[in-house]
Coordinates of C-alpha atoms in Angstrom, one line a residue:
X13 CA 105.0 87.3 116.1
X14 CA 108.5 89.0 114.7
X15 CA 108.8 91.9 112.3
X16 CA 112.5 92.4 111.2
X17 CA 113.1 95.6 110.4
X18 CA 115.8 96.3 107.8
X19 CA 116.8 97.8 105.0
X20 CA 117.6 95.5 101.8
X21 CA 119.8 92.4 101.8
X22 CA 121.0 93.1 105.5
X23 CA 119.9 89.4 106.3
X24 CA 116.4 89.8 107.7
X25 CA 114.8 86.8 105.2
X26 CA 117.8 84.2 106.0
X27 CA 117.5 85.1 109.7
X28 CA 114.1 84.2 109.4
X29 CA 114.8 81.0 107.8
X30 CA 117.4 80.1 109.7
X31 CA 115.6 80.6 113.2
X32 CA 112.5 78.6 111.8
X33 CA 115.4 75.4 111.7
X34 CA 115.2 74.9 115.0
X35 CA 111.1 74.2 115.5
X36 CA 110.1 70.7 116.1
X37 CA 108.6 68.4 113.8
X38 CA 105.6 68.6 113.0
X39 CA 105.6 72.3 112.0
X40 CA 105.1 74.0 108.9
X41 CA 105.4 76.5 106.8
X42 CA 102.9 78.9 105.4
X43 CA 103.6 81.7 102.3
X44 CA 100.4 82.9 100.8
X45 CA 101.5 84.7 97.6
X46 CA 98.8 83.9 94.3
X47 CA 97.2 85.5 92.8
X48 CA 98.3 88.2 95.0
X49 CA 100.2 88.3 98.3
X50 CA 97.1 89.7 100.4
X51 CA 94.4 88.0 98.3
X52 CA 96.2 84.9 99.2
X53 CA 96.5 85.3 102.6
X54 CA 93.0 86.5 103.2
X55 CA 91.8 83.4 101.3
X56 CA 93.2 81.2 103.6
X57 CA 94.0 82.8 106.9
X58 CA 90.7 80.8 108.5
X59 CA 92.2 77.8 107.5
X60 CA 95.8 78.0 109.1
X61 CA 95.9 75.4 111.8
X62 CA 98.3 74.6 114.8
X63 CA 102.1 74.5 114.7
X64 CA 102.1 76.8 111.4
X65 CA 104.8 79.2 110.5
X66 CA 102.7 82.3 108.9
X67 CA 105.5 83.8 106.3
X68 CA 105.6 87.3 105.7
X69 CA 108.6 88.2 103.9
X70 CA 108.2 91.9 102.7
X71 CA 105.2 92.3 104.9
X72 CA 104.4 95.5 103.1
X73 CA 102.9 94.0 100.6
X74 CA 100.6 92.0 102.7
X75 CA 99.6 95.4 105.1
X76 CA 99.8 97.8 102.8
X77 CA 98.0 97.8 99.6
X78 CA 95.9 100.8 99.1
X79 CA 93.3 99.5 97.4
X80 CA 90.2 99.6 99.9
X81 CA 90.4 98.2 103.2
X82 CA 92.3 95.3 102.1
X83 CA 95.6 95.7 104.1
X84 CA 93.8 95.8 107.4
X85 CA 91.7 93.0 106.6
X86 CA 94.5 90.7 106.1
X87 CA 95.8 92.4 109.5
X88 CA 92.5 91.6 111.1
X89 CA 93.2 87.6 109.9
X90 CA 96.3 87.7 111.1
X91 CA 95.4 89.5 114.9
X92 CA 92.3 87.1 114.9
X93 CA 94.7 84.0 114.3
X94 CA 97.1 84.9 117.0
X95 CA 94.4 85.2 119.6
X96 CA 92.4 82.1 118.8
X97 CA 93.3 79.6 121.5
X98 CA 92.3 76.6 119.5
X99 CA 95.2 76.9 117.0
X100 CA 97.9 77.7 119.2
X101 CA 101.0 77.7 118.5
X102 CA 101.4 79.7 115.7
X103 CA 104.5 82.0 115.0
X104 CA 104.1 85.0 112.5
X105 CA 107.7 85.9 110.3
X106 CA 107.7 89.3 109.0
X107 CA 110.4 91.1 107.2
X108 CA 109.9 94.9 106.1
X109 CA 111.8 98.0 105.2
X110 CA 112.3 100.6 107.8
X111 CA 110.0 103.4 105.8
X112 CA 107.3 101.2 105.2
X113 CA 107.3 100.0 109.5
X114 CA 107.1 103.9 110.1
X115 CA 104.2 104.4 107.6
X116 CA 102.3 101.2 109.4
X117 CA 102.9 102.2 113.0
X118 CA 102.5 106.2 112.5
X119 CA 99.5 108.0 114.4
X120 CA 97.3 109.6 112.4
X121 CA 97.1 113.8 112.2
X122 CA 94.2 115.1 113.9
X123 CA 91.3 114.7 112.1
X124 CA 92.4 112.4 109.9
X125 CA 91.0 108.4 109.6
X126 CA 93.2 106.3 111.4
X127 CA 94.2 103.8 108.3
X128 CA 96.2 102.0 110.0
X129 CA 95.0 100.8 113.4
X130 CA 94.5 97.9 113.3
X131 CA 98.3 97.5 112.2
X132 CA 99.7 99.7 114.6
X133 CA 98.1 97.0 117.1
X134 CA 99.5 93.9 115.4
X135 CA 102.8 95.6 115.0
X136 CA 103.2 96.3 118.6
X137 CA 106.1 95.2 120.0
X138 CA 107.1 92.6 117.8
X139 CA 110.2 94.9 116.0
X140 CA 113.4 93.3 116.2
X141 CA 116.3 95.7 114.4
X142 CA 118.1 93.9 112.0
X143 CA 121.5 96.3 111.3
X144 CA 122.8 97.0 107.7
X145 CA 126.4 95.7 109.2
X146 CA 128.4 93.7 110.1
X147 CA 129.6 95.2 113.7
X148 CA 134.1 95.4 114.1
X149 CA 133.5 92.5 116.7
X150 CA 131.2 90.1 114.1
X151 CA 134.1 90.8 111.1
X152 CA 137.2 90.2 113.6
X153 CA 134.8 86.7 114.8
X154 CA 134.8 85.7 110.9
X155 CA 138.4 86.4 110.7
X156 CA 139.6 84.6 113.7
X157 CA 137.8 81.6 112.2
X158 CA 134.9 81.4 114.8
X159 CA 132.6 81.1 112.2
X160 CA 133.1 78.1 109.8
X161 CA 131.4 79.1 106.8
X162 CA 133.9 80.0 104.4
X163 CA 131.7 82.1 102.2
X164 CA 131.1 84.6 105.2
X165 CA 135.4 84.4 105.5
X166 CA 135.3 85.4 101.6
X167 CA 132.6 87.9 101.9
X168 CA 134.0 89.7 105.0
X169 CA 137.6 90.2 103.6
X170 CA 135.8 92.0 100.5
X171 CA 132.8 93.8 101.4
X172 CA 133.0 97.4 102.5
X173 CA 131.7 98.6 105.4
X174 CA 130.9 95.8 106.9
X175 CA 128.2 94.7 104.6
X176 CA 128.7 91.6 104.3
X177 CA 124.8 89.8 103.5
X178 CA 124.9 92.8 100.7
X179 CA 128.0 91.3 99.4
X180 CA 126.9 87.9 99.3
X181 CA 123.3 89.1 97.5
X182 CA 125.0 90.1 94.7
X183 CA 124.5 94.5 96.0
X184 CA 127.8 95.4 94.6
X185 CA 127.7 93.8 91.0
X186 CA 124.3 95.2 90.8
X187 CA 125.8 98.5 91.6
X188 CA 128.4 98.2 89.3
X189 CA 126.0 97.1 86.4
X190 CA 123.8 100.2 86.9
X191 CA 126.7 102.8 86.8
X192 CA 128.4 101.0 83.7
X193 CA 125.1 100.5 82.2
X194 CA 124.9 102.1 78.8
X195 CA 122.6 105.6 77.8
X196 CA 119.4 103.3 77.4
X197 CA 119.7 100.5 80.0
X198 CA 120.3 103.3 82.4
X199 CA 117.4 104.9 82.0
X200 CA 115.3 102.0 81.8
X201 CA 116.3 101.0 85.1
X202 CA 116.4 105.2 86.5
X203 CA 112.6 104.9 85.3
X204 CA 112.2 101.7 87.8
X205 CA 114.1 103.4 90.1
X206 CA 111.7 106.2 89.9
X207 CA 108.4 104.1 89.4
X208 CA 109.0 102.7 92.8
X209 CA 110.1 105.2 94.9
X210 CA 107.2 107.4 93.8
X211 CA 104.5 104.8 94.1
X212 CA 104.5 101.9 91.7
X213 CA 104.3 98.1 93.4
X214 CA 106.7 95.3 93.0
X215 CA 105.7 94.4 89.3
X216 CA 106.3 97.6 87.2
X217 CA 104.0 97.4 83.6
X218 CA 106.5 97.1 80.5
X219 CA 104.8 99.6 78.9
X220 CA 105.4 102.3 81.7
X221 CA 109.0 101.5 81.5
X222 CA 108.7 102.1 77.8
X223 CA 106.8 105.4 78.4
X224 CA 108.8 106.8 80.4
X225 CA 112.4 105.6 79.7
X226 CA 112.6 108.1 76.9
X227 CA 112.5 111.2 79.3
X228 CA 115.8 110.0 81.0
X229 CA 118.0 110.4 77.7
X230 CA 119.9 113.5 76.7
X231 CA 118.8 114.8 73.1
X232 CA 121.8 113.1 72.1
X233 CA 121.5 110.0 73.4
X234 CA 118.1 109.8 71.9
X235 CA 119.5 110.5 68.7
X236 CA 122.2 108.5 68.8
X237 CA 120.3 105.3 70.0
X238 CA 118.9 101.8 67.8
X239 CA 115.4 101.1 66.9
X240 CA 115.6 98.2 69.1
X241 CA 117.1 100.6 72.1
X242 CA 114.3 99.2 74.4
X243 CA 115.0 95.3 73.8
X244 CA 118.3 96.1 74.4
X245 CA 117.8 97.7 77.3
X246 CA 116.0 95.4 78.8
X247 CA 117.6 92.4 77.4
X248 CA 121.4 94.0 79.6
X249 CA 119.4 94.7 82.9
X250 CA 118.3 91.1 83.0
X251 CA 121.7 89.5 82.9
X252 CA 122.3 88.0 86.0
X253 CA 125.1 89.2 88.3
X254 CA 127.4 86.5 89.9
X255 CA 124.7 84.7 90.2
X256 CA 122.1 86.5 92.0
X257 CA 119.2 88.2 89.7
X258 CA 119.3 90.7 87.5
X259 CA 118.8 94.5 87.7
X260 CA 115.4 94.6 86.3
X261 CA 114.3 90.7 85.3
X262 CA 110.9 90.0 83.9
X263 CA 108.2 88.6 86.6
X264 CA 107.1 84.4 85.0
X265 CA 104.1 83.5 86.5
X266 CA 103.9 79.6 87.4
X267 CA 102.0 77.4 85.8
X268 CA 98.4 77.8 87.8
X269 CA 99.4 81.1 88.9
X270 CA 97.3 84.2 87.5
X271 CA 99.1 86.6 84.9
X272 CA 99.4 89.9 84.0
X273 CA 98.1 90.6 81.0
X274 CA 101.1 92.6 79.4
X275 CA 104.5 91.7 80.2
X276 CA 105.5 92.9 84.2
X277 CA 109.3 93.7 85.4
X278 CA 110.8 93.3 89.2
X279 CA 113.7 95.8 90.2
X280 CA 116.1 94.0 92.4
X281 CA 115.6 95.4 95.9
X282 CA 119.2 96.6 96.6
X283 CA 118.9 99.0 93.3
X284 CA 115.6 99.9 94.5
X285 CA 117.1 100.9 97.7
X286 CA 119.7 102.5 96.1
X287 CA 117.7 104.7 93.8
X288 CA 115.5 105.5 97.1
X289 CA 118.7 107.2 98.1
X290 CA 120.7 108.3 95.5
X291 CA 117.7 110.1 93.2
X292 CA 115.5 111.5 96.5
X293 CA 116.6 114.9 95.2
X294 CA 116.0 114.4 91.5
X295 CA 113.9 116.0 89.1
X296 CA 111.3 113.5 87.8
X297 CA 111.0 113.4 84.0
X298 CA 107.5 114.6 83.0
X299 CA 107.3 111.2 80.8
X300 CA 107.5 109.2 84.2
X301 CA 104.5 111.1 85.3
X302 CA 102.2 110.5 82.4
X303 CA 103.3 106.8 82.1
X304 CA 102.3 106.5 85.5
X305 CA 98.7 108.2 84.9
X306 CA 98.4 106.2 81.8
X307 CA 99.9 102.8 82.7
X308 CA 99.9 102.3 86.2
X309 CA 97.6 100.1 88.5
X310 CA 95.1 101.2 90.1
X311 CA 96.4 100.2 93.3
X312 CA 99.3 102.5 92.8
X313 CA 97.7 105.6 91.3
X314 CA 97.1 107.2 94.7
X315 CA 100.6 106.9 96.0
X316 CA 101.8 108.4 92.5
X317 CA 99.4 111.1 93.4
X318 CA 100.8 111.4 97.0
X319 CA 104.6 111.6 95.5
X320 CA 103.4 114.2 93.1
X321 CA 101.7 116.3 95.2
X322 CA 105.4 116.5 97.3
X323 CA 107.0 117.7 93.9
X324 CA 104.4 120.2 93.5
X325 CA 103.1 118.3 90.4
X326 CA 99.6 117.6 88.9
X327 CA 98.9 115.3 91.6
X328 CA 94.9 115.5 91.8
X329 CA 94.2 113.5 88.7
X330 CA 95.8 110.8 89.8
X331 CA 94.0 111.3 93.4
X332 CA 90.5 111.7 91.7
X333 CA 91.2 108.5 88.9
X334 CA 92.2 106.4 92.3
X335 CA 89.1 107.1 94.2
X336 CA 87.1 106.4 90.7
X337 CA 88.9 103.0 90.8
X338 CA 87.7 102.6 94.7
X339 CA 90.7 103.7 96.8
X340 CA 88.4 105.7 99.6
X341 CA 91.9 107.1 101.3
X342 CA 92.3 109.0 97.7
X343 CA 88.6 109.8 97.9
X344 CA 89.0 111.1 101.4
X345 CA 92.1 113.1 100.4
X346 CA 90.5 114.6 97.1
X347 CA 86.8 115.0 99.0
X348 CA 89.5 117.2 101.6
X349 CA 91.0 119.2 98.7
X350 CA 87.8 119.9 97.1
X351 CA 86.4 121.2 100.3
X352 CA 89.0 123.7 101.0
X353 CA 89.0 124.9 97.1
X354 CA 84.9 125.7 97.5
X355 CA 83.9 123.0 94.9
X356 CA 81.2 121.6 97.5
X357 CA 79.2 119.7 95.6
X358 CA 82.3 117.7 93.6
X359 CA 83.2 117.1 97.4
X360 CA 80.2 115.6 98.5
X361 CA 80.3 113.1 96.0
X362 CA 83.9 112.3 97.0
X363 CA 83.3 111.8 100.8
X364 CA 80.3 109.5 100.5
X365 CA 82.4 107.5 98.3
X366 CA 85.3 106.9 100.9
X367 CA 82.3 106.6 103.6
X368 CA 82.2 103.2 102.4
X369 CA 85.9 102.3 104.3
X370 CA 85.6 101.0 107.7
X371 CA 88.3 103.7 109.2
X372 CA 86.3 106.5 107.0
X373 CA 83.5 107.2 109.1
X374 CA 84.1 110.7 109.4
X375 CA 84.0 111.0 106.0
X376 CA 80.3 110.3 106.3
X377 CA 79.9 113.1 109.1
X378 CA 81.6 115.8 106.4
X379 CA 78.9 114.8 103.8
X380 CA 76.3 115.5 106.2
X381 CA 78.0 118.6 107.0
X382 CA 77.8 119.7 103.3
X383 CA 74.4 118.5 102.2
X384 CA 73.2 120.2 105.9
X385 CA 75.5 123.3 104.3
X386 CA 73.7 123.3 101.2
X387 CA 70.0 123.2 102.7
X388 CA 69.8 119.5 101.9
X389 CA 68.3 119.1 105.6
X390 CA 66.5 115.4 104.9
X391 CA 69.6 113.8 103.1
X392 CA 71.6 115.4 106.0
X393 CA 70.4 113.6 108.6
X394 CA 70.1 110.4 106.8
X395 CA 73.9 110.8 106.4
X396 CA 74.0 111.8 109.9
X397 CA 72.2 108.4 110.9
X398 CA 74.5 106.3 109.0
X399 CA 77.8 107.9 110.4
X400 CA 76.1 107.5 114.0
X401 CA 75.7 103.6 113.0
X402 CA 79.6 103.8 112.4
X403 CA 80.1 104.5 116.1
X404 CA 80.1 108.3 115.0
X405 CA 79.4 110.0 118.6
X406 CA 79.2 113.4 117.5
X407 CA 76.8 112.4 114.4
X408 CA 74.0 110.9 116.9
X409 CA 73.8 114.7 118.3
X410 CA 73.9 116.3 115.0
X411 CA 71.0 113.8 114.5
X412 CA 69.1 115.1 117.4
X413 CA 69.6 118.8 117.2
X414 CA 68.4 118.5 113.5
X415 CA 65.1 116.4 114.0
X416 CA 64.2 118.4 117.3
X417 CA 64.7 121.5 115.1
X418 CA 61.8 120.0 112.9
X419 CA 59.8 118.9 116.3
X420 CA 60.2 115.5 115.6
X421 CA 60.5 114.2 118.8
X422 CA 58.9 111.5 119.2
X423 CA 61.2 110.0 115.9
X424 CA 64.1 110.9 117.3
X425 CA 63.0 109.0 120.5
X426 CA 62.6 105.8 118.4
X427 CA 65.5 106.6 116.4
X428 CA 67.9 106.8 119.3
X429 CA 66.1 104.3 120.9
X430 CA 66.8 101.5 118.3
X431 CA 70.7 103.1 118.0
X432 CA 71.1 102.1 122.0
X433 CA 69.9 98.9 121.5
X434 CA 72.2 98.4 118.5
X435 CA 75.6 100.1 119.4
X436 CA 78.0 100.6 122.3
X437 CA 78.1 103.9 122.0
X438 CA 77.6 106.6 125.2
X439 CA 73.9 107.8 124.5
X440 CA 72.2 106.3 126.9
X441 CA 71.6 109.6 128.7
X442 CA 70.6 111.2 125.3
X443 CA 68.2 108.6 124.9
X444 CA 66.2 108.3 128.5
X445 CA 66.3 112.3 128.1
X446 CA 64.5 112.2 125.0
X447 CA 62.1 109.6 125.9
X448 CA 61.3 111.5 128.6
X449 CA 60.6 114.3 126.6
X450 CA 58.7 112.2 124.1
X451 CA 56.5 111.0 126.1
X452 CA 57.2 107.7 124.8
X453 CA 55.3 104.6 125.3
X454 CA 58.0 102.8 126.7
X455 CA 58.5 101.2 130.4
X456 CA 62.3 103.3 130.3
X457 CA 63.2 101.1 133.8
X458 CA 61.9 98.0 132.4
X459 CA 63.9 98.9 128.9
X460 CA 67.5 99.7 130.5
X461 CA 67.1 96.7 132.8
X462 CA 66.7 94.8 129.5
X463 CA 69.4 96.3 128.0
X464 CA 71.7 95.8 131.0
X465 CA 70.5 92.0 131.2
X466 CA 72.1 91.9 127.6
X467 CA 75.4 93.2 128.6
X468 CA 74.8 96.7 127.5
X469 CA 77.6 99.2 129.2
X470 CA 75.9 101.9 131.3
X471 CA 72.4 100.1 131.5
X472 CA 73.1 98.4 134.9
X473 CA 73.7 102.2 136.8
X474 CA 71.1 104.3 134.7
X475 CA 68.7 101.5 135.8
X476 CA 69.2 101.8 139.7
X477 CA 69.6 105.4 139.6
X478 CA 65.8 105.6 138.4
X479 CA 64.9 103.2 140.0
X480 CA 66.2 104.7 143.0
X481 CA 64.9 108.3 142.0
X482 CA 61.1 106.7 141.6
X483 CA 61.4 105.0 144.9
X484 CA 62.3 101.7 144.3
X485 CA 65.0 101.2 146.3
X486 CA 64.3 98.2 147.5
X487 CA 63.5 96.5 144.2
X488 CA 66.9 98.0 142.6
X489 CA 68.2 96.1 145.5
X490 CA 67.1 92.8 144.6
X491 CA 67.2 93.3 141.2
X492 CA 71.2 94.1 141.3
X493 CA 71.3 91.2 144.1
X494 CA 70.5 88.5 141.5
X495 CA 72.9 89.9 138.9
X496 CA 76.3 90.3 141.3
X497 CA 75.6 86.7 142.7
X498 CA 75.1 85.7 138.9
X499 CA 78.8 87.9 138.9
X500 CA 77.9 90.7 136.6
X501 CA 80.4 92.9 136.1
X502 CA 79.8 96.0 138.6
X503 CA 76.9 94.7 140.0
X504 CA 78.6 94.4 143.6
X505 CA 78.7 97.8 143.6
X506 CA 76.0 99.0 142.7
X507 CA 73.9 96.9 144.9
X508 CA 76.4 98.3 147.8
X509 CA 75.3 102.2 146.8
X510 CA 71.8 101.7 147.1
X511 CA 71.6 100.1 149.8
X512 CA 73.9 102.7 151.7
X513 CA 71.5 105.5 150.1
X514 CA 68.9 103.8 151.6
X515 CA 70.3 103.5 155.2
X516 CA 71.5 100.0 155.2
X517 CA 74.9 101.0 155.7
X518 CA 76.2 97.1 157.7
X519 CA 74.5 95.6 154.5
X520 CA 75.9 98.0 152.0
X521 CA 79.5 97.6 153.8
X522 CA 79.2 93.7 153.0
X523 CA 79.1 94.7 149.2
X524 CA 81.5 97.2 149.2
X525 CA 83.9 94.7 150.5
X526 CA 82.8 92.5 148.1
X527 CA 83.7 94.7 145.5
X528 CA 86.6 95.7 147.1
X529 CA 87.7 92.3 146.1
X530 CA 86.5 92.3 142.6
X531 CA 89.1 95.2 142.2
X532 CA 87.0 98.0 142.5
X533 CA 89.0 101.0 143.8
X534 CA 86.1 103.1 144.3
X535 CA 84.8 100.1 146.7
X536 CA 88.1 100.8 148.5
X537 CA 87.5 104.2 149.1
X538 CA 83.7 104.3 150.1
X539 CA 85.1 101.8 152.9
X540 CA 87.6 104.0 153.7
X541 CA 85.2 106.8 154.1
X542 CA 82.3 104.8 155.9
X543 CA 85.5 103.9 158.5
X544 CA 86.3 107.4 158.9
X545 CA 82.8 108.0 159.8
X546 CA 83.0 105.7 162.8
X547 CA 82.5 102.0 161.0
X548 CA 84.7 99.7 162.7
X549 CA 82.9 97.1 160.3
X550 CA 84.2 99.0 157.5
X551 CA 88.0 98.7 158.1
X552 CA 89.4 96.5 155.2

């Protein structure tokens, strides 16, 4: 896999295509994009075979639509494809902006859900830097004539600063178009400008452009404008420029392909990029701010809200219409606000709602916080329960404390009993301690030996150990015997501590230099130690 990181028309697509010219026959080429970019890709991920090129060309919109969890779905496909041996070889092409790499390969704050983990992962050392310019040494190549495309010749003798791929995508007519644009145009495309950097996705509605277009014109210029302003508008920004696409050009579906169902525009990146820079330090007009509450997609409402809350602005409503639409990192975000503001049980409500995401599950642990706040003991620790079944360590104890303070032992036995057998997670101790303690009806030997013949981390020790403590030494022995030659994993070990516990120190030196082998440093060291002690035999 390759992400190339760039900003816009720096070359980072036709690298792409031009390095996928040199594959063999027999590849192809893969670009999920209907109805949607991630909805297509999810689609068909499972069915991408061998000697596929997976395209990604702005990846952001595969990794990072807000709506649910469906970003890291697609980047679970994608990490799931790259590690299945049976369709190798596959190459992954990615191109993405520079801000949108940082917000997919950022850690989290504390205490925050980790969004974007299972990104982070994928992204991992696949960046190649693509740079905006053309270095002194690649412009004096062009010029020498080492380079026998004479559209790169043409382009380097009248780009400026080196930026030559801009030059060639049309950057500078598109430039020039905005700032000779007249009142209306301009603000039409100022609105896009705006309606992107502060959260809108690729297609911007027509009628949040018509919304809010009207707050970037002086009284004047209001005044002094047609009835037909808009159409006009619109009808200059989509005029192509020397050939390359408009500033602002209506999206036409394909025939097949699913449609909006009011009319959809797409900013040229370049201008995009431009306005990203050029208007970071603008005032937003209040009419871009209610077109955006009124008009804007769902998918987009929370990163308005996320913008506006920046610029000091209203920015809950559009947090708390979001999480109504099912984004749970705007529930989790209002459910956080709430909180802090006292509005507890406005809150509640908010965090079970983003419970449901699978990187929210200590959103669940908060509601059971508040309903445990607000003497809601019963729902508490059902809420506990469920947050615990999300691999929630620190629920499993609220869990615990909360039924033992109601001397329900014996269910919290069988509760944590049934969690053991169901989860990786470290409770194992918890769990013999309160079955212990219960009194349960269980064989607690017999169970961890079961649950260690199943694979279960931390049942193979806890099993010797009482063995061990209940003296059954011996049986621990031949019990841990059958599963090392069988090669389960710290088996060796084990057997090698029991048996040195119980005096059998030349046997239990055999293991340990078994295990030793395996890899086990601790192996190293108890042989190091018995050799110390005077154990020629134990000298590695």
């Amino acid at each position: 896999m390759a992400m190339l990181v760039g900003s816009s028309s720096c070359g980072k697509t036709r690298a792409c295509w031009e390095a996928v010219q040199s594959l063999a026959d027999g590849w192809r080429l893969w670009h999920p994009f209907d109805p949607t970019r991630p909805e297509a890709a999810l689609a068909d991920i499972q069915n991408v075979g061998p000697r596929t090129v997976v395209w990604l060309n702005e990846a952001q919109h595969y990794l990072l639509p807000s709506t649910g969890s469906l970003g890291e779905r697609v980047v679970a496909g994608l990490r799931a494809l790259l590690q299945d041996q049976a369709r190798r070889p596959i190459l992954v092409l990615g191109t993405v902006w520079p801000e949108y790499w940082a917000t997919l390969t950022a850690l989290p704050k504390a205490g925050a859900p980790d969004v974007h983990e299972q990104a982070r992962k994928l992204l991992a050392g696949t960046n190649i830097s693509v740079p905006s310019s053309f270095s002194a040494a690649d412009l004096a190549a062009i010029r020498r004539g080492e380079v026998r495309d004479r559209r790169l010749l043409y382009a380097a003798k009248r780009a400026a600063d080196g930026q030559v791929t801009q030059y060639l995508a049309g950057a500078p007519a598109l430039l020039e178009r905005y700032h000779n644009a007249p009142p209306g145009a301009r603000a039409v495309l100022e609105a896009a400008m705006d309606a992107r950097r502060l959260g809108n996705g690729l297609a911007i509605p027509r009628l949040l452009l018509a919304a809010a277009a009207p707050g970037y014109l002086t009284d004047q210029e209001w005044d002094q404008s047609s009835d037909d302003w808009f159409e006009e508008a619109l009808a200059y920004t989509a005029q192509p420029c020397h050939g390359a696409r408009g500033a602002l050009t209506r999206i036409k579906p394909r025939p097949g392909q699913e449609a909006f169902e009011t009319p959809h525009y797409r900013l040229a990146d370049y201008l995009e990029q431009h306005g990203r820079n050029s208007r970071a330090n603008k005032a937003v007009p209040t009419e871009l701010w209610e077109a955006a509450f009124v008009h804007a997609h769902d998918e987009d409402l929370f990163a308005f809200g996320r913008s506006a809350r920046a610029r000091h602005a209203d920015h809950l409503r559009f947090v708390l219409k979001a999480a109504q639409a099912g984004d749970h990192a705007a529930a989790w975000e209002a459910a956080e606000e709430l909180h802090k503001s006292g509005r507890l049980p406005q809150a509640l409500v908010l965090y079970q709602r983003a419970s449901g995401g699978a990187a929210f599950a200590v959103a669940r642990r908060k509601a059971a916080a508040l309903l445990q706040k607000l003497g809601r003991t019963d729902e508490a620790v059902d809420e506990y329960k469920k947050a615990a079944a999300q691999g929630h360590l620190s629920s499993v104890h609220a869990v615990v404390d909360l039924m033992l303070s109601q001397d329900q032992v014996a269910a919290a036995a069988a509760w944590i009993k049934q969690l053991a057998e169901q989860t990786d997670l470290d409770i194992l101790d918890t769990a013999i301690a309160l079955l212990k303690r219960a009194e349960y009806e269980i064989d607690i030997i017999r169970w961890l030996c079961d649950l260690a013949d199943k694979g279960r981390p931390g049942a193979l020790g806890r099993a010797a150990s009482l063995m061990q403590q209940a003296g059954r030494s011996e049986e621990a022995a031949v019990w841990l015997t059958r599963l090392a030659n069988n090669g389960f994993l710290g088996a060796e070990l084990l057997v090698a501590e029991v048996l040195e516990e119980d005096g059998l120190v030349g046997e239990a030196i055999e293991w340990y230099q078994r295990a030793a082998k395996s890899g086990y440093p601790s192996a190293r060291s108890a042989l190091a130690r018995l050799a110390v002690q005077g154990r020629p035999d134990a000298v590695q």
